[in-house]
Amino acid sequence: MKQEVFMWNPWHGCIKKSEGCTNCYMYANDSARGQDGSRIYKVKGNFDLPVRRNRQGEYKIPFGTKIRVCLNSDFFLEEADEWRIEAWKFIRQRSDVLFWLLTKRPERVRKCLPENWGDGWENVWFNVTIENQLRADERMPILLDLPFKHKGFMAAPLLGEIHVEKYLIDGQIESILVDGENYPNARPCDYQWVKTLYEQAVLYNITFEFLSTGKWFTKNGKMFHISNRMVQREQAIKSGMQHQGKDVEIKLSLPEHEQLKFEIFT
């Protein structure tokens, strides 16, 4: 059964951090609406989304759902430190869904973890962005040193050839995602760059997904302009650079108060 995916943006806005941020999609979307993407604010109408219930008292987001967090921001922004305290409580409460976190700020993560974190929570999958070799060598060692049960990385937008073999040896990395770039001034993604990462993933039997080519894609010295997002995705799939790696066991569990309710009424 295909896993259902929700988006949760408890806050909006971000401060550009590195090369991958140059043509940020969130900035582009905000600019199109006459807004400033660097303005960071709590999204009150969306903040408590994971713990909302329907009229029957059931969670609106069902058991086993994957929730992608802060796609319009960064979960570990300094400006969000106060809000994150409550966000962690929601994540802890919903031990029955998987929260997928992505950051360009892994150096801030350890001091931002809750006191009862221990060696990690089973329902959190932590990822860093590595758009080029410079950021891979900066962020991957930090990622490997952090206490998370599940780890991965996303090369998006992929801006050059990246070698991460030395970071894959110990088996901590469970998934690799790669994507091209869109929006104004999009930079090209090269077939060989994707292939290089794909071959490393296959070598260590890590799940690899080439999400899309982006607007500009080069192969064998030829540049292709692919404006349609669906076609970008189709071409990524046709490339054959998708790999289902070793199985990853995620032990989601019913929240404690839900377990009690289940025991009483069954």
mmCIF file of C-alpha atoms in Angstrom:
data_model
loop_
_atom_site.group_PDB
_atom_site.id
_atom_site.type_symbol
_atom_site.label_atom_id
_atom_site.label_comp_id
_atom_site.label_asym_id
_atom_site.label_seq_id
_atom_site.Cartn_x
_atom_site.Cartn_y
_atom_site.Cartn_z
ATOM 1 C CA MET A 1 0.000 0.000 0.000
ATOM 2 C CA LYS A 2 1.351 3.430 -0.984
ATOM 3 C CA GLN A 3 2.184 5.615 1.998
ATOM 4 C CA GLU A 4 0.049 8.751 2.269
ATOM 5 C CA VAL A 5 2.043 11.991 2.467
ATOM 6 C CA PHE A 6 1.035 15.258 4.162
ATOM 7 C CA MET A 7 2.836 18.606 4.196
ATOM 8 C CA TRP A 8 3.219 20.496 7.478
ATOM 9 C CA ASN A 9 4.540 24.049 7.431
ATOM 10 C CA PRO A 10 4.368 25.283 11.050
ATOM 11 C CA TRP A 11 6.304 28.422 10.063
ATOM 12 C CA HIS A 12 7.043 30.172 6.798
ATOM 13 C CA GLY A 13 10.013 32.068 5.407
ATOM 14 C CA CYS A 14 13.734 31.421 5.493
ATOM 15 C CA ILE A 15 17.175 32.991 5.336
ATOM 16 C CA LYS A 16 19.251 31.868 2.358
ATOM 17 C CA LYS A 17 22.079 29.649 3.551
ATOM 18 C CA SER A 18 24.180 28.302 0.661
ATOM 19 C CA GLU A 19 24.494 27.820 -3.100
ATOM 20 C CA GLY A 20 21.333 25.746 -3.385
ATOM 21 C CA CYS A 21 19.301 28.671 -2.027
ATOM 22 C CA THR A 22 20.175 31.090 -4.841
ATOM 23 C CA ASN A 23 16.993 30.438 -6.823
ATOM 24 C CA CYS A 24 14.842 29.261 -3.902
ATOM 25 C CA TYR A 25 11.350 28.156 -4.971
ATOM 26 C CA MET A 26 9.784 29.575 -1.821
ATOM 27 C CA TYR A 27 11.286 33.006 -2.494
ATOM 28 C CA ALA A 28 10.049 32.809 -6.102
ATOM 29 C CA ASN A 29 6.527 31.875 -5.030
ATOM 30 C CA ASP A 30 6.415 34.582 -2.367
ATOM 31 C CA SER A 31 7.731 37.174 -4.819
ATOM 32 C CA ALA A 32 4.981 36.265 -7.289
ATOM 33 C CA ARG A 33 2.461 37.072 -4.524
ATOM 34 C CA GLY A 34 4.200 40.340 -3.647
ATOM 35 C CA GLN A 35 5.653 38.902 -0.439
ATOM 36 C CA ASP A 36 9.168 38.739 1.013
ATOM 37 C CA GLY A 37 10.475 35.177 1.431
ATOM 38 C CA SER A 38 12.928 36.280 4.124
ATOM 39 C CA ARG A 39 10.075 37.274 6.440
ATOM 40 C CA ILE A 40 9.752 34.434 8.943
ATOM 41 C CA TYR A 41 6.477 33.932 10.755
ATOM 42 C CA LYS A 42 4.493 31.263 12.584
ATOM 43 C CA VAL A 43 1.652 29.864 10.462
ATOM 44 C CA LYS A 44 -1.115 29.961 13.063
ATOM 45 C CA GLY A 45 -3.692 28.266 10.855
ATOM 46 C CA ASN A 46 -1.377 25.322 10.209
ATOM 47 C CA PHE A 47 0.773 25.118 13.314
ATOM 48 C CA ASP A 48 -1.039 22.310 15.148
ATOM 49 C CA LEU A 49 -1.921 20.295 12.015
ATOM 50 C CA PRO A 50 -0.463 16.938 13.203
ATOM 51 C CA VAL A 51 -2.656 16.819 16.320
ATOM 52 C CA ARG A 52 -5.944 18.078 14.912
ATOM 53 C CA ARG A 53 -8.955 15.780 15.341
ATOM 54 C CA ASN A 54 -12.246 15.305 13.559
ATOM 55 C CA ARG A 55 -15.709 15.342 15.153
ATOM 56 C CA GLN A 56 -15.323 11.707 16.146
ATOM 57 C CA GLY A 57 -12.216 12.576 18.152
ATOM 58 C CA GLU A 58 -9.883 10.813 15.719
ATOM 59 C CA TYR A 59 -6.715 12.359 14.361
ATOM 60 C CA LYS A 60 -7.301 13.896 10.930
ATOM 61 C CA ILE A 61 -3.895 12.636 9.787
ATOM 62 C CA PRO A 62 -4.120 8.833 9.960
ATOM 63 C CA PHE A 63 -1.720 6.242 11.360
ATOM 64 C CA GLY A 64 1.295 5.488 9.152
ATOM 65 C CA THR A 65 1.246 8.798 7.286
ATOM 66 C CA LYS A 66 4.481 10.462 6.216
ATOM 67 C CA ILE A 67 4.560 14.164 7.078
ATOM 68 C CA ARG A 68 7.084 16.329 5.231
ATOM 69 C CA VAL A 69 7.963 19.226 7.510
ATOM 70 C CA CYS A 70 8.851 22.854 6.738
ATOM 71 C CA LEU A 71 8.950 22.755 2.955
ATOM 72 C CA ASN A 72 8.570 26.551 3.008
ATOM 73 C CA SER A 73 11.234 27.103 5.642
ATOM 74 C CA ASP A 74 13.872 25.219 7.669
ATOM 75 C CA PHE A 75 12.880 23.368 10.846
ATOM 76 C CA PHE A 76 16.132 24.409 12.531
ATOM 77 C CA LEU A 77 16.078 28.138 11.799
ATOM 78 C CA GLU A 78 17.292 30.208 14.733
ATOM 79 C CA GLU A 79 14.277 32.468 14.285
ATOM 80 C CA ALA A 80 11.993 29.483 14.985
ATOM 81 C CA ASP A 81 13.641 28.340 18.215
ATOM 82 C CA GLU A 82 10.696 29.388 20.394
ATOM 83 C CA TRP A 83 8.065 27.746 18.155
ATOM 84 C CA ARG A 84 10.051 24.532 17.746
ATOM 85 C CA ILE A 85 9.632 23.649 21.424
ATOM 86 C CA GLU A 86 5.901 23.120 20.913
ATOM 87 C CA ALA A 87 6.410 21.527 17.491
ATOM 88 C CA TRP A 88 8.561 18.824 19.120
ATOM 89 C CA LYS A 89 5.670 18.097 21.499
ATOM 90 C CA PHE A 90 3.366 17.471 18.541
ATOM 91 C CA ILE A 91 5.951 15.173 16.970
ATOM 92 C CA ARG A 92 6.350 13.260 20.223
ATOM 93 C CA GLN A 93 2.587 12.976 20.624
ATOM 94 C CA ARG A 94 2.128 11.553 17.105
ATOM 95 C CA SER A 95 4.421 8.549 17.485
ATOM 96 C CA ASP A 96 2.194 6.805 14.941
ATOM 97 C CA VAL A 97 3.254 8.911 11.932
ATOM 98 C CA LEU A 98 6.644 9.556 10.320
ATOM 99 C CA PHE A 99 7.996 13.115 10.342
ATOM 100 C CA TRP A 100 10.444 13.785 7.497
ATOM 101 C CA LEU A 101 12.824 16.649 8.338
ATOM 102 C CA LEU A 102 15.218 18.363 5.910
ATOM 103 C CA THR A 103 17.748 21.056 6.826
ATOM 104 C CA LYS A 104 20.694 23.046 5.564
ATOM 105 C CA ARG A 105 21.608 23.816 9.190
ATOM 106 C CA PRO A 106 22.753 20.522 10.766
ATOM 107 C CA GLU A 107 25.275 22.434 12.890
ATOM 108 C CA ARG A 108 22.322 23.812 14.921
ATOM 109 C CA VAL A 109 20.490 20.524 15.392
ATOM 110 C CA ARG A 110 22.088 19.047 18.509
ATOM 111 C CA LYS A 111 21.329 22.077 20.679
ATOM 112 C CA CYS A 112 17.767 22.188 19.316
ATOM 113 C CA LEU A 113 16.791 18.636 20.298
ATOM 114 C CA PRO A 114 14.327 18.140 23.197
ATOM 115 C CA GLU A 115 15.606 16.976 26.582
ATOM 116 C CA ASN A 116 13.947 13.566 26.300
ATOM 117 C CA TRP A 117 15.415 12.866 22.855
ATOM 118 C CA GLY A 118 17.820 10.116 23.974
ATOM 119 C CA ASP A 119 19.318 8.400 20.938
ATOM 120 C CA GLY A 120 16.437 9.528 18.735
ATOM 121 C CA TRP A 121 12.731 9.016 18.160
ATOM 122 C CA GLU A 122 11.599 6.252 15.833
ATOM 123 C CA ASN A 123 9.086 8.492 14.055
ATOM 124 C CA VAL A 124 11.622 11.084 12.842
ATOM 125 C CA TRP A 125 13.592 10.713 9.599
ATOM 126 C CA PHE A 126 16.343 13.338 9.435
ATOM 127 C CA ASN A 127 17.867 14.597 6.181
ATOM 128 C CA VAL A 128 20.358 17.236 5.094
ATOM 129 C CA THR A 129 20.660 19.014 1.753
ATOM 130 C CA ILE A 130 23.959 18.629 -0.114
ATOM 131 C CA GLU A 131 23.832 20.532 -3.394
ATOM 132 C CA ASN A 132 27.538 20.187 -4.214
ATOM 133 C CA GLN A 133 30.750 18.603 -2.908
ATOM 134 C CA LEU A 134 31.510 21.562 -0.646
ATOM 135 C CA ARG A 135 28.227 21.177 1.240
ATOM 136 C CA ALA A 136 28.486 17.393 1.272
ATOM 137 C CA ASP A 137 31.827 17.565 3.068
ATOM 138 C CA GLU A 138 30.485 20.230 5.413
ATOM 139 C CA ARG A 139 27.153 18.631 6.354
ATOM 140 C CA MET A 140 27.555 14.866 6.016
ATOM 141 C CA PRO A 141 30.023 14.452 8.933
ATOM 142 C CA ILE A 142 27.612 16.389 11.156
ATOM 143 C CA LEU A 143 24.690 14.259 9.975
ATOM 144 C CA LEU A 144 26.518 11.041 10.811
ATOM 145 C CA ASP A 145 27.365 12.330 14.292
ATOM 146 C CA LEU A 146 23.780 13.272 15.225
ATOM 147 C CA PRO A 147 21.473 10.948 17.230
ATOM 148 C CA PHE A 148 18.710 10.003 14.778
ATOM 149 C CA LYS A 149 17.194 6.577 14.135
ATOM 150 C CA HIS A 150 16.787 7.251 10.417
ATOM 151 C CA LYS A 151 18.988 9.389 8.169
ATOM 152 C CA GLY A 152 19.185 10.409 4.540
ATOM 153 C CA PHE A 153 20.196 13.261 2.298
ATOM 154 C CA MET A 154 18.786 15.199 -0.616
ATOM 155 C CA ALA A 155 20.923 16.570 -3.443
ATOM 156 C CA ALA A 156 18.600 19.311 -4.670
ATOM 157 C CA PRO A 157 19.158 21.276 -6.673
ATOM 158 C CA LEU A 158 22.084 19.108 -7.779
ATOM 159 C CA LEU A 159 24.771 21.588 -8.875
ATOM 160 C CA GLY A 160 27.770 19.359 -9.537
ATOM 161 C CA GLU A 161 29.294 15.920 -9.236
ATOM 162 C CA ILE A 162 29.305 14.666 -5.643
ATOM 163 C CA HIS A 163 31.222 11.780 -4.076
ATOM 164 C CA VAL A 164 29.938 10.565 -0.720
ATOM 165 C CA GLU A 165 31.319 7.009 -0.608
ATOM 166 C CA LYS A 166 33.142 7.567 2.675
ATOM 167 C CA TYR A 167 29.893 8.722 4.297
ATOM 168 C CA LEU A 168 27.975 5.625 3.187
ATOM 169 C CA ILE A 169 30.310 2.927 4.471
ATOM 170 C CA ASP A 170 28.894 2.577 7.992
ATOM 171 C CA GLY A 171 25.316 2.080 6.784
ATOM 172 C CA GLN A 172 23.664 5.010 8.539
ATOM 173 C CA ILE A 173 22.301 6.568 5.354
ATOM 174 C CA GLU A 174 19.006 4.945 4.353
ATOM 175 C CA SER A 175 17.863 7.078 1.426
ATOM 176 C CA ILE A 176 19.184 9.446 -1.250
ATOM 177 C CA LEU A 177 16.992 11.864 -3.209
ATOM 178 C CA VAL A 178 18.148 13.877 -6.232
ATOM 179 C CA ASP A 179 16.360 16.674 -8.064
ATOM 180 C CA GLY A 180 16.994 19.363 -10.655
ATOM 181 C CA GLU A 181 16.082 23.041 -10.393
ATOM 182 C CA ASN A 182 13.108 25.097 -11.597
ATOM 183 C CA TYR A 183 11.901 28.691 -11.328
ATOM 184 C CA PRO A 184 13.674 31.796 -12.725
ATOM 185 C CA ASN A 185 17.409 31.449 -13.476
ATOM 186 C CA ALA A 186 17.314 27.668 -12.928
ATOM 187 C CA ARG A 187 20.738 26.059 -13.269
ATOM 188 C CA PRO A 188 21.206 22.873 -15.317
ATOM 189 C CA CYS A 189 21.397 19.387 -13.862
ATOM 190 C CA ASP A 190 23.747 16.967 -15.621
ATOM 191 C CA TYR A 191 22.968 13.313 -16.289
ATOM 192 C CA GLN A 192 26.475 12.250 -15.246
ATOM 193 C CA TRP A 193 26.142 13.964 -11.867
ATOM 194 C CA VAL A 194 22.976 11.998 -11.167
ATOM 195 C CA LYS A 195 24.537 8.778 -12.434
ATOM 196 C CA THR A 196 27.557 9.212 -10.157
ATOM 197 C CA LEU A 197 25.341 9.410 -7.055
ATOM 198 C CA TYR A 198 23.118 6.613 -8.324
ATOM 199 C CA GLU A 199 26.077 4.258 -8.700
ATOM 200 C CA GLN A 200 27.226 5.032 -5.160
ATOM 201 C CA ALA A 201 23.737 4.289 -3.835
ATOM 202 C CA VAL A 202 23.593 0.980 -5.697
ATOM 203 C CA LEU A 203 27.073 0.030 -4.459
ATOM 204 C CA TYR A 204 25.927 0.383 -0.840
ATOM 205 C CA ASN A 205 22.356 -0.797 -1.535
ATOM 206 C CA ILE A 206 20.756 2.483 -0.448
ATOM 207 C CA THR A 207 17.356 3.505 -1.771
ATOM 208 C CA PHE A 208 17.847 6.125 -4.486
ATOM 209 C CA GLU A 209 15.209 8.253 -6.177
ATOM 210 C CA PHE A 210 15.856 10.611 -9.066
ATOM 211 C CA LEU A 211 12.847 12.891 -8.627
ATOM 212 C CA SER A 212 13.015 15.066 -11.729
ATOM 213 C CA THR A 213 15.397 16.568 -14.270
ATOM 214 C CA GLY A 214 14.616 20.196 -13.531
ATOM 215 C CA LYS A 215 14.024 22.823 -16.231
ATOM 216 C CA TRP A 216 17.466 22.435 -17.831
ATOM 217 C CA PHE A 217 19.052 19.011 -18.197
ATOM 218 C CA THR A 218 22.295 18.107 -19.927
ATOM 219 C CA LYS A 219 23.365 14.735 -21.283
ATOM 220 C CA ASN A 220 26.371 13.926 -23.455
ATOM 221 C CA GLY A 221 27.051 17.610 -23.924
ATOM 222 C CA LYS A 222 23.519 18.418 -25.125
ATOM 223 C CA MET A 223 21.248 20.793 -23.236
ATOM 224 C CA PHE A 224 17.529 20.014 -22.991
ATOM 225 C CA HIS A 225 14.864 22.529 -21.937
ATOM 226 C CA ILE A 226 12.041 20.702 -20.129
ATOM 227 C CA SER A 227 9.474 23.175 -18.838
ATOM 228 C CA ASN A 228 6.681 20.729 -18.005
ATOM 229 C CA ARG A 229 7.027 19.337 -14.466
ATOM 230 C CA MET A 230 5.298 16.085 -15.347
ATOM 231 C CA VAL A 231 7.680 15.537 -18.253
ATOM 232 C CA GLN A 232 10.627 16.259 -15.952
ATOM 233 C CA ARG A 233 9.402 13.507 -13.653
ATOM 234 C CA GLU A 234 8.740 11.125 -16.535
ATOM 235 C CA GLN A 235 12.240 11.618 -17.908
ATOM 236 C CA ALA A 236 13.773 11.000 -14.481
ATOM 237 C CA ILE A 237 11.906 7.701 -14.237
ATOM 238 C CA LYS A 238 12.811 6.715 -17.806
ATOM 239 C CA SER A 239 16.482 7.253 -16.979
ATOM 240 C CA GLY A 240 16.376 4.015 -14.982
ATOM 241 C CA MET A 241 18.161 5.691 -12.086
ATOM 242 C CA GLN A 242 15.811 4.496 -9.351
ATOM 243 C CA HIS A 243 16.957 1.917 -6.832
ATOM 244 C CA GLN A 244 15.125 0.145 -4.034
ATOM 245 C CA GLY A 245 17.816 -0.471 -1.430
ATOM 246 C CA LYS A 246 17.890 -2.515 1.724
ATOM 247 C CA ASP A 247 14.721 -2.644 3.762
ATOM 248 C CA VAL A 248 14.267 0.008 6.434
ATOM 249 C CA GLU A 249 12.200 -0.937 9.477
ATOM 250 C CA ILE A 250 10.309 1.953 11.048
ATOM 251 C CA LYS A 251 8.592 0.989 14.295
ATOM 252 C CA LEU A 252 5.701 3.414 14.578
ATOM 253 C CA SER A 253 3.496 3.037 17.634
ATOM 254 C CA LEU A 254 0.156 4.344 18.837
ATOM 255 C CA PRO A 255 0.431 7.363 21.171
ATOM 256 C CA GLU A 256 0.156 6.380 24.841
ATOM 257 C CA HIS A 257 -3.298 7.932 25.350
ATOM 258 C CA GLU A 258 -4.555 6.236 22.185
ATOM 259 C CA GLN A 259 -3.232 2.886 23.393
ATOM 260 C CA LEU A 260 -5.180 3.300 26.636
ATOM 261 C CA LYS A 261 -8.364 4.091 24.703
ATOM 262 C CA PHE A 262 -7.816 1.020 22.523
ATOM 263 C CA GLU A 263 -7.356 -1.240 25.562
ATOM 264 C CA ILE A 264 -10.533 0.066 27.197
ATOM 265 C CA PHE A 265 -12.816 -0.347 24.195
ATOM 266 C CA THR A 266 -11.554 -3.617 22.672
#
